[in-house]
Coordinates of C-alpha atoms in Angstrom, one line a residue:
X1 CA 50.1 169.5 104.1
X2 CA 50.1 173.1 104.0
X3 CA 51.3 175.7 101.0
X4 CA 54.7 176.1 102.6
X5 CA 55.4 172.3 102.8
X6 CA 54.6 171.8 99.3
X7 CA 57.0 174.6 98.0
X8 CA 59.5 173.0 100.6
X9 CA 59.4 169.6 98.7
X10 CA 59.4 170.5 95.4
X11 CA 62.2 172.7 95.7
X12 CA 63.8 169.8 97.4
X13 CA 62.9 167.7 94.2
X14 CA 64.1 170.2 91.9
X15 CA 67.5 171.4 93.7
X16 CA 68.2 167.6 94.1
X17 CA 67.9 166.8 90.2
X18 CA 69.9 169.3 89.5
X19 CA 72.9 168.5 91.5
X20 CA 74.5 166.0 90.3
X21 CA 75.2 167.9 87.2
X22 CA 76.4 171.3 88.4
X23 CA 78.3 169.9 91.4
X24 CA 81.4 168.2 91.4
X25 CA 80.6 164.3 91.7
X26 CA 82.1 163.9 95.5
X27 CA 79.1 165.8 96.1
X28 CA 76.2 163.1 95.0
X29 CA 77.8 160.4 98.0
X30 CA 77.6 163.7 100.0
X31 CA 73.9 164.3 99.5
X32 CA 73.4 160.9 99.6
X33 CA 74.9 160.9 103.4
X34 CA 72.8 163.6 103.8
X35 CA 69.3 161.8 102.4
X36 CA 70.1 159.0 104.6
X37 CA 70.1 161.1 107.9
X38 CA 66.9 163.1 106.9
X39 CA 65.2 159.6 106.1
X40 CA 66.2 158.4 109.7
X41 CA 65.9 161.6 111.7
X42 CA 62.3 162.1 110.7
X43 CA 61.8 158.6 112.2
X44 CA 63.4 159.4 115.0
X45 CA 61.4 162.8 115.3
X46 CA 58.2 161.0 115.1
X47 CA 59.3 159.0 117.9
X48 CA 60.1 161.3 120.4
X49 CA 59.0 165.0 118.9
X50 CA 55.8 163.8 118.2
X51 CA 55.2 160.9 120.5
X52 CA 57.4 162.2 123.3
X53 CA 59.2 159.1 123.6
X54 CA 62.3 159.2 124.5
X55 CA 64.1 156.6 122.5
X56 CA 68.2 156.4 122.9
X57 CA 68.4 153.1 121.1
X58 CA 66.5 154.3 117.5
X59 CA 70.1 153.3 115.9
X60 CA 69.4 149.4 116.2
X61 CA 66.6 150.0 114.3
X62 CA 69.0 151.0 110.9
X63 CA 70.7 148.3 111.7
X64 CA 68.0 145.6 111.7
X65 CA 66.6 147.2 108.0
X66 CA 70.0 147.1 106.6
X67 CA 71.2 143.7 107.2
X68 CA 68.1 142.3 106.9
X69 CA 68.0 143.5 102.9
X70 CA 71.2 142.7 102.6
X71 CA 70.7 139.1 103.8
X72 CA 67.6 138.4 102.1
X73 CA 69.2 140.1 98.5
X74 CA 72.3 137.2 99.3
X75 CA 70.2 134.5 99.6
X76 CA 67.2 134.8 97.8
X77 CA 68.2 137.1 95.5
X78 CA 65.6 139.8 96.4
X79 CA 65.5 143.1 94.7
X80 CA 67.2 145.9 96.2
X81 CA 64.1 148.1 95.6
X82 CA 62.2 145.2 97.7
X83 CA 64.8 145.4 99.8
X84 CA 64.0 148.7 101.2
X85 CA 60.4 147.4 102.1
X86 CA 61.4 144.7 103.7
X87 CA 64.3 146.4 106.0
X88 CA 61.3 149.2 106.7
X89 CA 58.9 145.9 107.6
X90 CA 62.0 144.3 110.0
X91 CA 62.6 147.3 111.5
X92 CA 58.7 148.1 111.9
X93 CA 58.0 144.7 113.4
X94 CA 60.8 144.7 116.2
X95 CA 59.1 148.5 116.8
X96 CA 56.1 146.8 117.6
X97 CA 57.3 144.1 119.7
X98 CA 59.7 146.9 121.6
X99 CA 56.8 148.9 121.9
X100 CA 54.3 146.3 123.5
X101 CA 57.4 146.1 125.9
X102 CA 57.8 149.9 126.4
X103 CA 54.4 150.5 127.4
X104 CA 54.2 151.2 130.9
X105 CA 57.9 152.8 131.0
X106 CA 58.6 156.4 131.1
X107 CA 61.3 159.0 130.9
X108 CA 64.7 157.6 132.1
X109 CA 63.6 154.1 132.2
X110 CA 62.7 154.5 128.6
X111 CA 65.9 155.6 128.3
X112 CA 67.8 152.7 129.8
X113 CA 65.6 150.4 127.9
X114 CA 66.0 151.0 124.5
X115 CA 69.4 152.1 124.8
X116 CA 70.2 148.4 125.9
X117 CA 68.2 146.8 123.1
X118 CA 70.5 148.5 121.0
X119 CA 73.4 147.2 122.6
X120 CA 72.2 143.8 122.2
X121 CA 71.5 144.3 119.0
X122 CA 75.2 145.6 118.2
X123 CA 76.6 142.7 119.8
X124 CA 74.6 140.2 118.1
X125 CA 75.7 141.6 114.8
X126 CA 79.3 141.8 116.0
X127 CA 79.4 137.7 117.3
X128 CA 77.0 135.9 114.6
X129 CA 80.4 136.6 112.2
X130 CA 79.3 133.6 109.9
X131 CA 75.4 135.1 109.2
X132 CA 76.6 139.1 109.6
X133 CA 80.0 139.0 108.7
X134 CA 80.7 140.2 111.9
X135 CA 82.8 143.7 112.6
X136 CA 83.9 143.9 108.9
X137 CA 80.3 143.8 107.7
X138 CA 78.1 142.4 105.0
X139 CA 78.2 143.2 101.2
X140 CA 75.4 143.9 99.8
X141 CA 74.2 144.3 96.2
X142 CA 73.6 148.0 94.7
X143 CA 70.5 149.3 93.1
X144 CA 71.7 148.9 89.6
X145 CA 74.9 147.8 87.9
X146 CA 76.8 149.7 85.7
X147 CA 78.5 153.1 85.9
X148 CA 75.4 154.7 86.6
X149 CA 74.8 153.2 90.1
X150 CA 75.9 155.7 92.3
X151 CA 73.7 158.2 90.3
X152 CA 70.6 156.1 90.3
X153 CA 71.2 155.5 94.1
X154 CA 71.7 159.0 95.0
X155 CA 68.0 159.5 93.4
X156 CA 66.2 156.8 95.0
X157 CA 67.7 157.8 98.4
X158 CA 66.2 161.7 97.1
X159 CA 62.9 160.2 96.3
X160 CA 63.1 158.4 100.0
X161 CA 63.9 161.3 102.0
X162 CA 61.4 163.4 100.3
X163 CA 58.6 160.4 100.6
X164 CA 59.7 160.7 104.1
X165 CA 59.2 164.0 104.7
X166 CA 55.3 164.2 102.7
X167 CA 54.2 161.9 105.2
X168 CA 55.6 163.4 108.3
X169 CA 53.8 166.8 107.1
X170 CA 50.6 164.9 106.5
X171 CA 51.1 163.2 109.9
X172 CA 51.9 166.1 111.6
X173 CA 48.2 168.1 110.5
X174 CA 46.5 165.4 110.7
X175 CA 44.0 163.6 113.5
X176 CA 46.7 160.9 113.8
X177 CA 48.9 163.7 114.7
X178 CA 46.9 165.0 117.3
X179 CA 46.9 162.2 118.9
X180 CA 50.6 161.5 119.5
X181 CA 51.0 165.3 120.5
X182 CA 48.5 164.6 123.0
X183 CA 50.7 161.4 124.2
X184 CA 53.5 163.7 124.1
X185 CA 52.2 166.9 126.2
X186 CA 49.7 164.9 129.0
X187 CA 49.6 161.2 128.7
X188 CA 47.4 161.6 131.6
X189 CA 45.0 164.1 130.7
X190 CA 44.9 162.4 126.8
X191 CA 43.4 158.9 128.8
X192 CA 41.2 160.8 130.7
X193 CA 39.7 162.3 127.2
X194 CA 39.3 158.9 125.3
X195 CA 42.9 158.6 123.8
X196 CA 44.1 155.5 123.1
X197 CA 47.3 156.2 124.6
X198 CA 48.5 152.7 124.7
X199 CA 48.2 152.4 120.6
X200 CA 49.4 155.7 120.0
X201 CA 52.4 155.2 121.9
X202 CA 53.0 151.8 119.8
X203 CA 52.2 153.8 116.3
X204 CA 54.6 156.2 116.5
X205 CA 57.2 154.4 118.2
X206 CA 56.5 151.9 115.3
X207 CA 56.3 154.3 112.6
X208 CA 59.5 156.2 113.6
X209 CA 61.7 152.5 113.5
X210 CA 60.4 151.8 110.0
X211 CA 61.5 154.6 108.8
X212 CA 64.7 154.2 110.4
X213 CA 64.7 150.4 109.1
X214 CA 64.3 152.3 105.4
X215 CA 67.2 154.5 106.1
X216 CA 69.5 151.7 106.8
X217 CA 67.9 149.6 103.8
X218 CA 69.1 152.6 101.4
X219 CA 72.3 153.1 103.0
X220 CA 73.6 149.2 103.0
X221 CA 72.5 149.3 99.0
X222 CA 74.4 152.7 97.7
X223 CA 77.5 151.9 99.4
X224 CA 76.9 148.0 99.0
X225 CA 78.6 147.3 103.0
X226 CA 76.5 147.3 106.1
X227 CA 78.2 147.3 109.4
X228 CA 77.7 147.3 113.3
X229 CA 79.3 151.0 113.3
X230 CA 75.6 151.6 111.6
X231 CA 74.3 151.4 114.8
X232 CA 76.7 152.6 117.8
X233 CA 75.9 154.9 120.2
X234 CA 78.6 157.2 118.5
X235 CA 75.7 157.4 115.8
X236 CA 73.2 157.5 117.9
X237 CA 74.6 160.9 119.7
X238 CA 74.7 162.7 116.0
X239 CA 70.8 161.6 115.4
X240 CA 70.0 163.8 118.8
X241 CA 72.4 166.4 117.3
X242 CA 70.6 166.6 114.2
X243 CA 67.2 167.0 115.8
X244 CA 68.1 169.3 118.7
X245 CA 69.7 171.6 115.9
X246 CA 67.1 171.8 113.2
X247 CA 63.8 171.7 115.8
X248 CA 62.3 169.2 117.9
X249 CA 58.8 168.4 116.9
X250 CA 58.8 170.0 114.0
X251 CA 58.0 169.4 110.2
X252 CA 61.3 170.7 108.6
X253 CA 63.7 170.4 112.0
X254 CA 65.0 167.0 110.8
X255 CA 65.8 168.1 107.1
X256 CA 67.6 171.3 108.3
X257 CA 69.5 169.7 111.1
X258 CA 71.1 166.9 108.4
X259 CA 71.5 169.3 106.5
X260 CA 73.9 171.8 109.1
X261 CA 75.5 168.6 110.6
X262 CA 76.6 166.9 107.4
X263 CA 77.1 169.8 104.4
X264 CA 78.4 172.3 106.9
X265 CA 80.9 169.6 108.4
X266 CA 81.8 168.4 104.8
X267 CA 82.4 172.5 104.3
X268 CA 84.4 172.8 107.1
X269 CA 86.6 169.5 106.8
X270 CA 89.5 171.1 104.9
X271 CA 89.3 174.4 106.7
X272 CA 88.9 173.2 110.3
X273 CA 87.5 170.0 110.2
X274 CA 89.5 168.6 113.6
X275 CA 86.9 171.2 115.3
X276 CA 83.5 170.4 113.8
X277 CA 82.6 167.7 116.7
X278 CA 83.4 170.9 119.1
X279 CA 81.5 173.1 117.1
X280 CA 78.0 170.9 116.5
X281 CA 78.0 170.3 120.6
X282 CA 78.8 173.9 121.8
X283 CA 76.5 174.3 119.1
X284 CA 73.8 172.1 120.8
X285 CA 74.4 173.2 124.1
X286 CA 73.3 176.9 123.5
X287 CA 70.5 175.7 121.6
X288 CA 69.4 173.7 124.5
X289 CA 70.0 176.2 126.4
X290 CA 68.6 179.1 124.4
X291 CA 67.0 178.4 121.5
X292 CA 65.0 174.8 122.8
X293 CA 63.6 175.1 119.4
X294 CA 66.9 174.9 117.0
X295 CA 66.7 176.4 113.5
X296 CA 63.0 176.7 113.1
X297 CA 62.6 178.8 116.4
X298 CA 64.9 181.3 115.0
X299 CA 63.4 181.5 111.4
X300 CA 59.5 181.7 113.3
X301 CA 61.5 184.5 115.4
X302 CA 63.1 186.1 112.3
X303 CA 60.7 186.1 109.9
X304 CA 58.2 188.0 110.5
X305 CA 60.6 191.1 111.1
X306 CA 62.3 190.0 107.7
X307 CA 58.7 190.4 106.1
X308 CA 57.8 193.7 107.7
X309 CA 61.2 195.0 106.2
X310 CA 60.2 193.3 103.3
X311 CA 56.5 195.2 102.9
X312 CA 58.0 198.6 104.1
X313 CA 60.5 198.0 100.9
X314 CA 57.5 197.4 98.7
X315 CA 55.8 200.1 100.1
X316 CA 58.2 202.9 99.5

């Protein structure tokens, strides 16, 4: 990890322990929303901004973490905390599997593939009513009991997302990290070096759906339901949002995004909140068309004219 990083997560730390107790308390479930999409945008990230793999069915994976906590809390009475593990060990496990399938397919087929495992996965959920509880969802146990649970939830779900984001930094500089880029930019070129592309596709394809499967652990467990919507395509469409926004491929793109899409649109509910779906895709589109590098292009545009202003001051 470099210096910036660093500063970036302990200020995340530090702003995020001081919330809940200089912001109204709708504001911790907000933050909380907001944890969960860092957590599972990173995964996705991973997936395709690092290993260039397009995935359009990363959703499932949430899915498969969540119920899979909540299931295994029902019926064997397994910590919530051990919860998250295991959805992030589900959701890991069908990565690999889905991966090892995935191998030899490429761009749109990609596509089509994992966007019908998620389909299968939603409707699996939806039919097995008796195991899943079907379309109105399965309780599931929070962290702690008490009338500190939302607060103790809202932490774990800080300490997740920042986890989340160490180890995408330390991925992302490291050799590991060189490898998927090298996936990502010339598959071709990266076999004819020595890269194990095959494994390197499976790792981060693997490492992106665990995360995802943690997400979805953490979100069935702070607001004690897990449901099918967890996983439509409806949700998939803001996960691309989010990443598009705040910077494919980068370190702080997924953090940034979630944080536009969900505290802006939580900002702009009461003052024009019928239009914030209009706004995040027009929103999207020029940055596609544009700014192909969302947020962080801009700041790496901006700053270094904001620091020459900034040593000029100093200097007069």
């Amino acid at each position: 990890m470099k210096r910036n990083e660093i500063i970036v997560a302990v200020i995340m730390i530090v702003a995020g322990l001081i919330a809940p107790w200089v912001l109204p308390s709708v504001w911790t479930t907000i933050v909380s929303i907001f944890c969960y999409y860092a957590i599972l945008t990173i995964g996705w990230n991973i997936i395709f901004g690092y290993t260039g793999l397009f995935s359009y069915g990363h959703v499932a994976f949430p899915a498969i973490g969540g119920y899979t906590s909540a299931l295994l809390a029902e019926h064997i009475g397994l910590p919530p905390l051990l919860g998250l593990l295991a959805g992030g060990l589900a959701a890991g496990l069908m990565g690999v599997l889905i991966g090892l399938l995935i191998l030899r397919v490429r761009g749109f087929y990609l596509c089509l593939v994992t966007w019908a495992f998620a389909e299968v996965v939603n409707v699996v959920i939806k039919a097995e009513h008796e195991i899943t509880g079907g379309t109105g969802g399965f309780l599931a146990p929070s962290y702690v009991s008490g009338p500190n649970a939302e607060l103790v939830g809202y932490f774990i779900g800080l300490g997740l997302m920042t986890l989340a984001f160490v180890v995408s930094a330390i991925l992302y500089h490291s050799r590991w990290g060189l490898y998927l880029f090298a996936v990502r930019d010339d598959i071709d070129a990266a076999e004819s070096m020595g890269v194990k592309t095959r494994f390197w596709k499976v790792f981060g394809f693997t490492a992106g759906c665990a995360w995802a499967g943690v997400a979805g652990a953490f979100y069935a467990h702070y607001f004690n339901l897990v449901d099918p919507s967890i996983g439509g395509l409806d949700e998939m469409g803001k996960v691309c949002l989010i990443v598009i926004i705040g910077g494919l491929g980068t370190v702080y793109g997924p953090i940034l995004g979630s944080f536009f899409v969900v505290i802006v649109a939580e900002l702009l509910r009461g003052w024009m909140g019928g239009y914030s779906l209009l706004i995040f895709a027009t929103i999207m589109i020029l940055a596609v068309r544009f700014v192909r590098g969302g947020f962080m292009e801009i700041i790496q545009v901006v700053s270094p004219h904001l620091k020459n202003k900034y040593l000029a001051l100093i200097g007069k």
